[in-house]
Tab-separated table of C-alpha atoms in Angstrom:
chain	number	residue	atom	x	y	z
A	1	MET	CA	9.351	45.985	-7.649
A	2	ILE	CA	9.093	48.805	-10.163
A	3	THR	CA	11.937	49.553	-12.538
A	4	ASP	CA	11.557	53.252	-13.291
A	5	PRO	CA	11.736	54.067	-17.001
A	6	LYS	CA	14.206	56.485	-18.486
A	7	ASN	CA	12.981	60.042	-18.544
A	8	HIS	CA	11.318	60.531	-21.907
A	9	PRO	CA	9.270	63.748	-21.710
A	10	ASN	CA	6.329	64.250	-23.997
A	11	SER	CA	6.265	67.788	-25.323
A	12	SER	CA	2.796	67.513	-26.823
A	13	ASP	CA	-0.169	69.538	-25.664
A	14	THR	CA	-1.932	66.386	-24.449
A	15	GLY	CA	0.865	65.424	-22.025
A	16	ARG	CA	2.596	62.123	-21.359
A	17	ARG	CA	0.806	58.960	-22.401
A	18	ALA	CA	1.467	55.303	-21.663
A	19	VAL	CA	0.248	51.898	-22.787
A	20	VAL	CA	-0.237	49.450	-19.892
A	21	ALA	CA	-0.558	45.650	-20.111
A	22	VAL	CA	-0.756	42.780	-17.606
A	23	LEU	CA	0.824	39.714	-19.190
A	24	LEU	CA	2.246	36.213	-18.850
A	25	PRO	CA	5.784	36.356	-20.286
A	26	ARG	CA	5.519	32.664	-21.244
A	27	GLU	CA	2.734	33.524	-23.652
A	28	HIS	CA	4.208	36.707	-25.078
A	29	LEU	CA	7.987	36.189	-24.959
A	30	PRO	CA	8.549	35.770	-28.736
A	31	PHE	CA	6.428	38.827	-29.602
A	32	ILE	CA	6.938	41.243	-26.729
A	33	ARG	CA	9.831	43.212	-28.229
A	34	ASP	CA	7.852	43.788	-31.423
A	35	TRP	CA	4.836	44.873	-29.346
A	36	CYS	CA	6.901	47.323	-27.299
A	37	LEU	CA	8.670	48.802	-30.323
A	38	HIS	CA	5.344	49.219	-32.118
A	39	HIS	CA	3.970	51.399	-29.331
A	40	ILE	CA	7.204	53.239	-28.554
A	41	GLU	CA	7.395	54.270	-32.209
A	42	GLN	CA	3.877	55.683	-31.895
A	43	GLY	CA	4.967	57.858	-28.970
A	44	TRP	CA	3.708	55.722	-26.082
A	45	GLU	CA	5.561	54.954	-22.893
A	46	VAL	CA	5.290	51.217	-22.157
A	47	VAL	CA	4.468	49.645	-18.772
A	48	LEU	CA	4.281	45.845	-18.389
A	49	TYR	CA	2.912	44.068	-15.311
A	50	ASP	CA	4.741	40.703	-15.138
A	51	ASN	CA	2.138	38.150	-13.984
A	52	THR	CA	4.405	35.090	-14.166
A	53	GLY	CA	2.988	32.075	-12.315
A	54	SER	CA	-0.660	33.142	-12.590
A	55	VAL	CA	-3.347	30.457	-12.696
A	56	GLY	CA	-5.792	32.893	-14.301
A	57	SER	CA	-8.278	35.612	-13.485
A	58	THR	CA	-10.721	35.214	-10.608
A	59	ARG	CA	-13.155	37.717	-12.139
A	60	LYS	CA	-16.499	35.936	-12.303
A	61	THR	CA	-16.755	36.430	-16.085
A	62	SER	CA	-13.252	35.117	-16.818
A	63	ALA	CA	-12.450	31.842	-18.599
A	64	PHE	CA	-10.807	30.595	-15.394
A	65	SER	CA	-13.867	31.272	-13.243
A	66	LEU	CA	-16.171	29.765	-15.872
A	67	ASN	CA	-14.038	26.584	-15.970
A	68	ARG	CA	-12.936	27.259	-19.537
A	69	TRP	CA	-9.281	27.678	-18.618
A	70	HIS	CA	-7.013	25.250	-20.439
A	71	GLY	CA	-4.127	25.457	-18.000
A	72	ARG	CA	-0.977	27.509	-17.683
A	73	SER	CA	0.526	26.226	-20.947
A	74	GLU	CA	-2.432	27.092	-23.158
A	75	ASP	CA	-4.408	30.236	-23.763
A	76	LYS	CA	-8.160	30.244	-23.187
A	77	ARG	CA	-8.750	29.238	-26.811
A	78	GLY	CA	-6.539	26.156	-26.580
A	79	ASN	CA	-3.467	27.450	-28.398
A	80	SER	CA	-0.381	25.891	-26.822
A	81	TYR	CA	1.940	28.835	-26.241
A	82	GLY	CA	3.529	26.921	-23.345
A	83	ALA	CA	5.266	24.495	-25.714
A	84	PHE	CA	7.709	27.244	-26.658
A	85	THR	CA	9.018	27.645	-23.091
A	86	ARG	CA	8.205	24.185	-21.696
A	87	SER	CA	11.848	23.491	-20.772
A	88	MET	CA	12.215	26.823	-18.947
A	89	SER	CA	11.401	27.572	-15.319
A	90	ASP	CA	9.395	30.664	-14.388
A	91	SER	CA	12.552	32.460	-13.305
A	92	GLU	CA	14.292	31.582	-16.574
A	93	VAL	CA	11.336	32.942	-18.521
A	94	GLN	CA	11.493	36.173	-16.535
A	95	VAL	CA	15.221	36.528	-17.223
A	96	ALA	CA	14.637	35.966	-20.952
A	97	PHE	CA	11.726	38.417	-20.898
A	98	ARG	CA	13.852	41.168	-19.386
A	99	LYS	CA	16.743	40.399	-21.727
A	100	GLU	CA	14.434	40.960	-24.703
A	101	LEU	CA	13.669	44.462	-23.440
A	102	HIS	CA	16.883	45.479	-21.691
A	103	ASP	CA	17.732	48.288	-24.145
A	104	LEU	CA	14.207	49.688	-24.453
A	105	PRO	CA	12.598	52.402	-22.271
A	106	VAL	CA	10.079	49.977	-20.758
A	107	THR	CA	8.829	49.842	-17.166
A	108	ILE	CA	8.403	46.309	-15.762
A	109	VAL	CA	6.355	45.753	-12.611
A	110	ASP	CA	6.495	42.438	-10.742
A	111	TRP	CA	2.823	41.530	-10.308
A	112	GLN	CA	1.954	38.338	-8.424
A	113	PRO	CA	-1.216	38.942	-6.364
A	114	ARG	CA	-2.620	35.871	-4.598
A	115	ASP	CA	-6.112	34.571	-3.916
A	116	ALA	CA	-7.406	33.119	-0.642
A	117	ASP	CA	-5.769	29.761	-1.462
A	118	GLY	CA	-2.374	31.346	-2.013
A	119	ARG	CA	-2.396	30.927	-5.799
A	120	ILE	CA	-0.951	33.680	-7.964
A	121	VAL	CA	-3.827	35.213	-9.917
A	122	HIS	CA	-4.185	37.712	-12.742
A	123	GLY	CA	-5.451	40.775	-10.859
A	124	GLN	CA	-5.770	42.780	-14.058
A	125	VAL	CA	-8.084	45.515	-12.802
A	126	GLU	CA	-6.143	45.740	-9.543
A	127	ALA	CA	-2.971	46.273	-11.599
A	128	TYR	CA	-4.719	49.115	-13.409
A	129	VAL	CA	-5.655	50.659	-10.073
A	130	ASP	CA	-2.043	50.322	-8.957
A	131	TYR	CA	-0.840	52.103	-12.087
A	132	VAL	CA	-3.420	54.883	-11.875
A	133	SER	CA	-2.621	55.473	-8.207
A	134	ARG	CA	1.086	55.807	-8.941
A	135	TYR	CA	1.038	57.889	-12.097
A	136	ARG	CA	-2.152	59.946	-12.219
A	137	ASP	CA	-0.215	63.089	-11.255
A	138	THR	CA	2.495	62.674	-13.915
A	139	VAL	CA	0.962	60.774	-16.856
A	140	ALA	CA	-1.977	62.351	-18.670
A	141	TRP	CA	-3.423	59.420	-20.648
A	142	ALA	CA	-3.061	55.637	-20.461
A	143	ALA	CA	-4.231	52.931	-22.856
A	144	PHE	CA	-5.115	49.739	-20.962
A	145	ILE	CA	-4.769	46.862	-23.428
A	146	ASP	CA	-3.343	43.324	-23.642
A	147	ALA	CA	0.009	42.223	-25.036
A	148	ASP	CA	-1.644	40.602	-28.073
A	149	GLU	CA	-3.350	43.890	-28.986
A	150	TYR	CA	-1.681	46.570	-31.103
A	151	LEU	CA	-2.961	50.154	-31.173
A	152	GLU	CA	-3.417	51.475	-34.708
A	153	HIS	CA	-4.468	54.652	-36.478
A	154	ALA	CA	-5.159	55.454	-40.110
A	155	PRO	CA	-2.447	57.066	-42.290
A	156	GLY	CA	-2.219	60.802	-41.792
A	157	LEU	CA	-3.547	60.625	-38.240
A	158	ASP	CA	-1.852	60.149	-34.885
A	159	TRP	CA	-2.874	59.722	-31.261
A	160	GLU	CA	-2.241	63.381	-30.497
A	161	VAL	CA	-4.977	64.341	-32.964
A	162	LEU	CA	-7.422	62.044	-31.200
A	163	LEU	CA	-6.531	63.010	-27.634
A	164	ALA	CA	-6.521	66.721	-28.419
A	165	GLY	CA	-10.025	66.378	-29.829
A	166	VAL	CA	-11.210	64.393	-26.825
A	167	THR	CA	-9.761	67.044	-24.513
A	168	GLN	CA	-11.479	69.805	-26.453
A	169	ALA	CA	-14.761	67.895	-26.114
A	170	ASP	CA	-14.227	67.834	-22.327
A	171	SER	CA	-14.306	64.040	-22.224
A	172	HIS	CA	-11.960	61.753	-20.273
A	173	ARG	CA	-12.258	58.370	-21.981
A	174	VAL	CA	-11.765	56.857	-25.446
A	175	VAL	CA	-13.290	53.471	-26.314
A	176	LEU	CA	-11.556	51.565	-29.138
A	177	ASP	CA	-12.960	48.751	-31.255
A	178	ALA	CA	-10.876	45.869	-32.604
A	179	LEU	CA	-10.088	44.029	-35.788
A	180	VAL	CA	-9.570	40.344	-35.009
A	181	TYR	CA	-6.593	38.516	-36.503
A	182	GLU	CA	-5.546	34.887	-36.457
A	183	SER	CA	-3.736	33.598	-33.372
A	184	ARG	CA	0.033	34.044	-33.143
A	185	TRP	CA	0.295	30.407	-31.950
A	186	THR	CA	-0.742	27.117	-33.493
A	187	ARG	CA	-2.558	24.487	-31.470
A	188	ASP	CA	0.684	22.535	-31.089
A	189	GLY	CA	2.713	25.533	-29.946
A	190	GLN	CA	4.393	26.678	-33.145
A	191	LEU	CA	5.113	30.364	-33.686
A	192	ARG	CA	3.424	32.183	-36.551
A	193	ASP	CA	4.721	35.306	-38.277
A	194	VAL	CA	2.514	38.186	-37.169
A	195	GLU	CA	2.954	39.948	-40.506
A	196	GLU	CA	1.430	36.971	-42.317
A	197	LEU	CA	-1.674	36.540	-40.153
A	198	ASN	CA	-5.037	37.261	-41.740
A	199	CYS	CA	-7.697	39.614	-40.449
A	200	LEU	CA	-10.789	37.598	-39.526
A	201	GLY	CA	-13.205	40.479	-39.164
A	202	LEU	CA	-14.611	43.007	-36.741
A	203	GLN	CA	-14.657	42.212	-33.036
A	204	SER	CA	-18.179	42.633	-31.729
A	205	HIS	CA	-17.203	42.895	-28.062
A	206	GLY	CA	-14.162	43.435	-25.844
A	207	CYS	CA	-13.444	47.114	-26.439
A	208	LYS	CA	-10.382	48.676	-24.831
A	209	ASN	CA	-9.902	52.085	-23.276
A	210	ILE	CA	-7.651	55.124	-23.264
A	211	VAL	CA	-8.415	57.114	-20.119
A	212	ARG	CA	-7.307	60.410	-18.573
A	213	LEU	CA	-5.615	59.201	-15.397
A	214	SER	CA	-6.383	62.181	-13.200
A	215	LYS	CA	-10.117	61.702	-13.794
A	216	ILE	CA	-10.464	57.957	-13.122
A	217	LEU	CA	-12.775	56.951	-10.276
A	218	ARG	CA	-13.265	53.302	-11.194
A	219	ALA	CA	-11.186	50.939	-13.325
A	220	ASP	CA	-12.307	47.935	-15.353
A	221	VAL	CA	-11.173	45.806	-18.304
A	222	HIS	CA	-13.843	46.761	-20.831
A	223	TRP	CA	-17.011	48.730	-20.079
A	224	GLY	CA	-17.142	49.489	-16.373
A	225	TRP	CA	-14.764	52.459	-16.218
A	226	LYS	CA	-16.005	55.570	-14.478
A	227	THR	CA	-14.520	59.045	-14.537
A	228	SER	CA	-15.361	62.273	-12.764
A	229	GLU	CA	-17.956	64.452	-14.439
A	230	PRO	CA	-18.638	64.702	-17.238
A	231	ASP	CA	-18.507	60.885	-17.221
A	232	SER	CA	-18.666	60.659	-21.000
A	233	LEU	CA	-16.701	58.798	-23.655
A	234	VAL	CA	-15.590	59.197	-27.246
A	235	ARG	CA	-15.767	56.186	-29.559
A	236	PRO	CA	-13.889	57.067	-32.773
A	237	ASP	CA	-14.689	55.466	-36.092
A	238	ARG	CA	-12.863	52.139	-36.107
A	239	SER	CA	-11.478	52.821	-39.575
A	240	LEU	CA	-9.523	55.730	-38.057
A	241	PHE	CA	-8.467	54.580	-34.567
A	242	TYR	CA	-8.644	50.959	-33.424
A	243	PHE	CA	-6.533	48.020	-32.244
A	244	ARG	CA	-5.453	44.745	-33.808
A	245	HIS	CA	-6.213	41.687	-31.681
A	246	TYR	CA	-4.172	38.564	-32.436
A	247	ARG	CA	-6.342	36.037	-30.706
A	248	GLY	CA	-8.086	34.002	-33.351
A	249	SER	CA	-11.753	33.130	-32.941
A	250	GLU	CA	-14.899	32.261	-34.797
A	251	ALA	CA	-15.038	35.866	-36.028
A	252	ALA	CA	-15.954	36.334	-39.682
A	253	LEU	CA	-16.433	39.345	-41.904
A	254	ASP	CA	-19.954	40.648	-41.476
A	255	PHE	CA	-21.123	43.518	-43.636
A	256	THR	CA	-24.359	44.153	-41.742
A	257	PRO	CA	-24.430	47.861	-40.768
A	258	LEU	CA	-24.196	48.298	-36.997
A	259	PRO	CA	-24.062	51.331	-34.701
A	260	ASN	CA	-20.514	52.133	-33.636
A	261	PHE	CA	-21.143	51.496	-29.957
A	262	GLY	CA	-21.970	48.586	-27.659
A	263	PRO	CA	-23.773	47.797	-24.417
A	264	GLN	CA	-22.190	47.634	-20.991
A	265	VAL	CA	-22.665	43.939	-20.306
A	266	HIS	CA	-20.589	43.314	-17.172
A	267	GLU	CA	-19.752	45.538	-14.222
A	268	GLU	CA	-16.806	44.227	-12.246
A	269	GLY	CA	-14.738	47.350	-11.853
A	270	VAL	CA	-12.593	48.388	-8.908
A	271	ASP	CA	-12.699	51.842	-7.339
A	272	VAL	CA	-9.494	53.848	-7.462
A	273	PRO	CA	-8.552	55.123	-3.963
A	274	ALA	CA	-7.926	58.796	-3.422
A	275	THR	CA	-4.476	57.958	-2.030
A	276	ILE	CA	-2.252	54.885	-1.900
A	277	ASP	CA	0.477	53.897	0.554
A	278	LEU	CA	3.408	53.246	-1.766
A	279	SER	CA	5.597	52.151	1.159
A	280	GLN	CA	3.641	48.901	1.277
A	281	LYS	CA	4.494	48.019	-2.356
């Protein structure tokens, strides 16, 4: 089910823009209002695909497929977010999730795709295809990120400056780099104040994308996006436009000069159909 957002027109030259995330409310419940407000205040519409009940991603490069998944109560790095909602059923978590956002202009999509064994799976790229198919005629740009990632720009800049420049360059895709921060959860499931978490360094992989919806031919999580010609991308300096990633890792500050681009390592994208039968949703 899709809950249509309130009409909030974007009067900018670059058109409407949205930030889209597929998430487990159990993992993000304490932080999701802050995440939504952060992006709403930056002029983004917010769309959340509620993946409650998921066992993980079946993409062959995912932690689940590589047998690195810690279970539904821990993230893939072993942080026990599930302790916070252990006493709550899935339906209770969903009610609490919606209550957190009830007064915000946020679209929530119920997203519980199943694998051949009937298990609810992540279906992240498929969710992106679903969004593109529904909104490519009405939304100009979408940022496809996760709910522990916060879009950021340097003081004096804004996303309209970036997207106007990308449009002028006749490109359809922006690739953003990340600064890695400590995890929002402790190993034993305690909450941590986001404002007090330290930056660990530059993320050397796992870019995220802002894409012109009307030009998308193939969707992916990181590198394997494809747009109609010219199939080019803009990768802004990460001191100007980037995202914060609250995941925690072995990342450390490295001052070795590196080119501001990276290789396309995995190709697991999904083609976007020319049309979609919305009556089946």
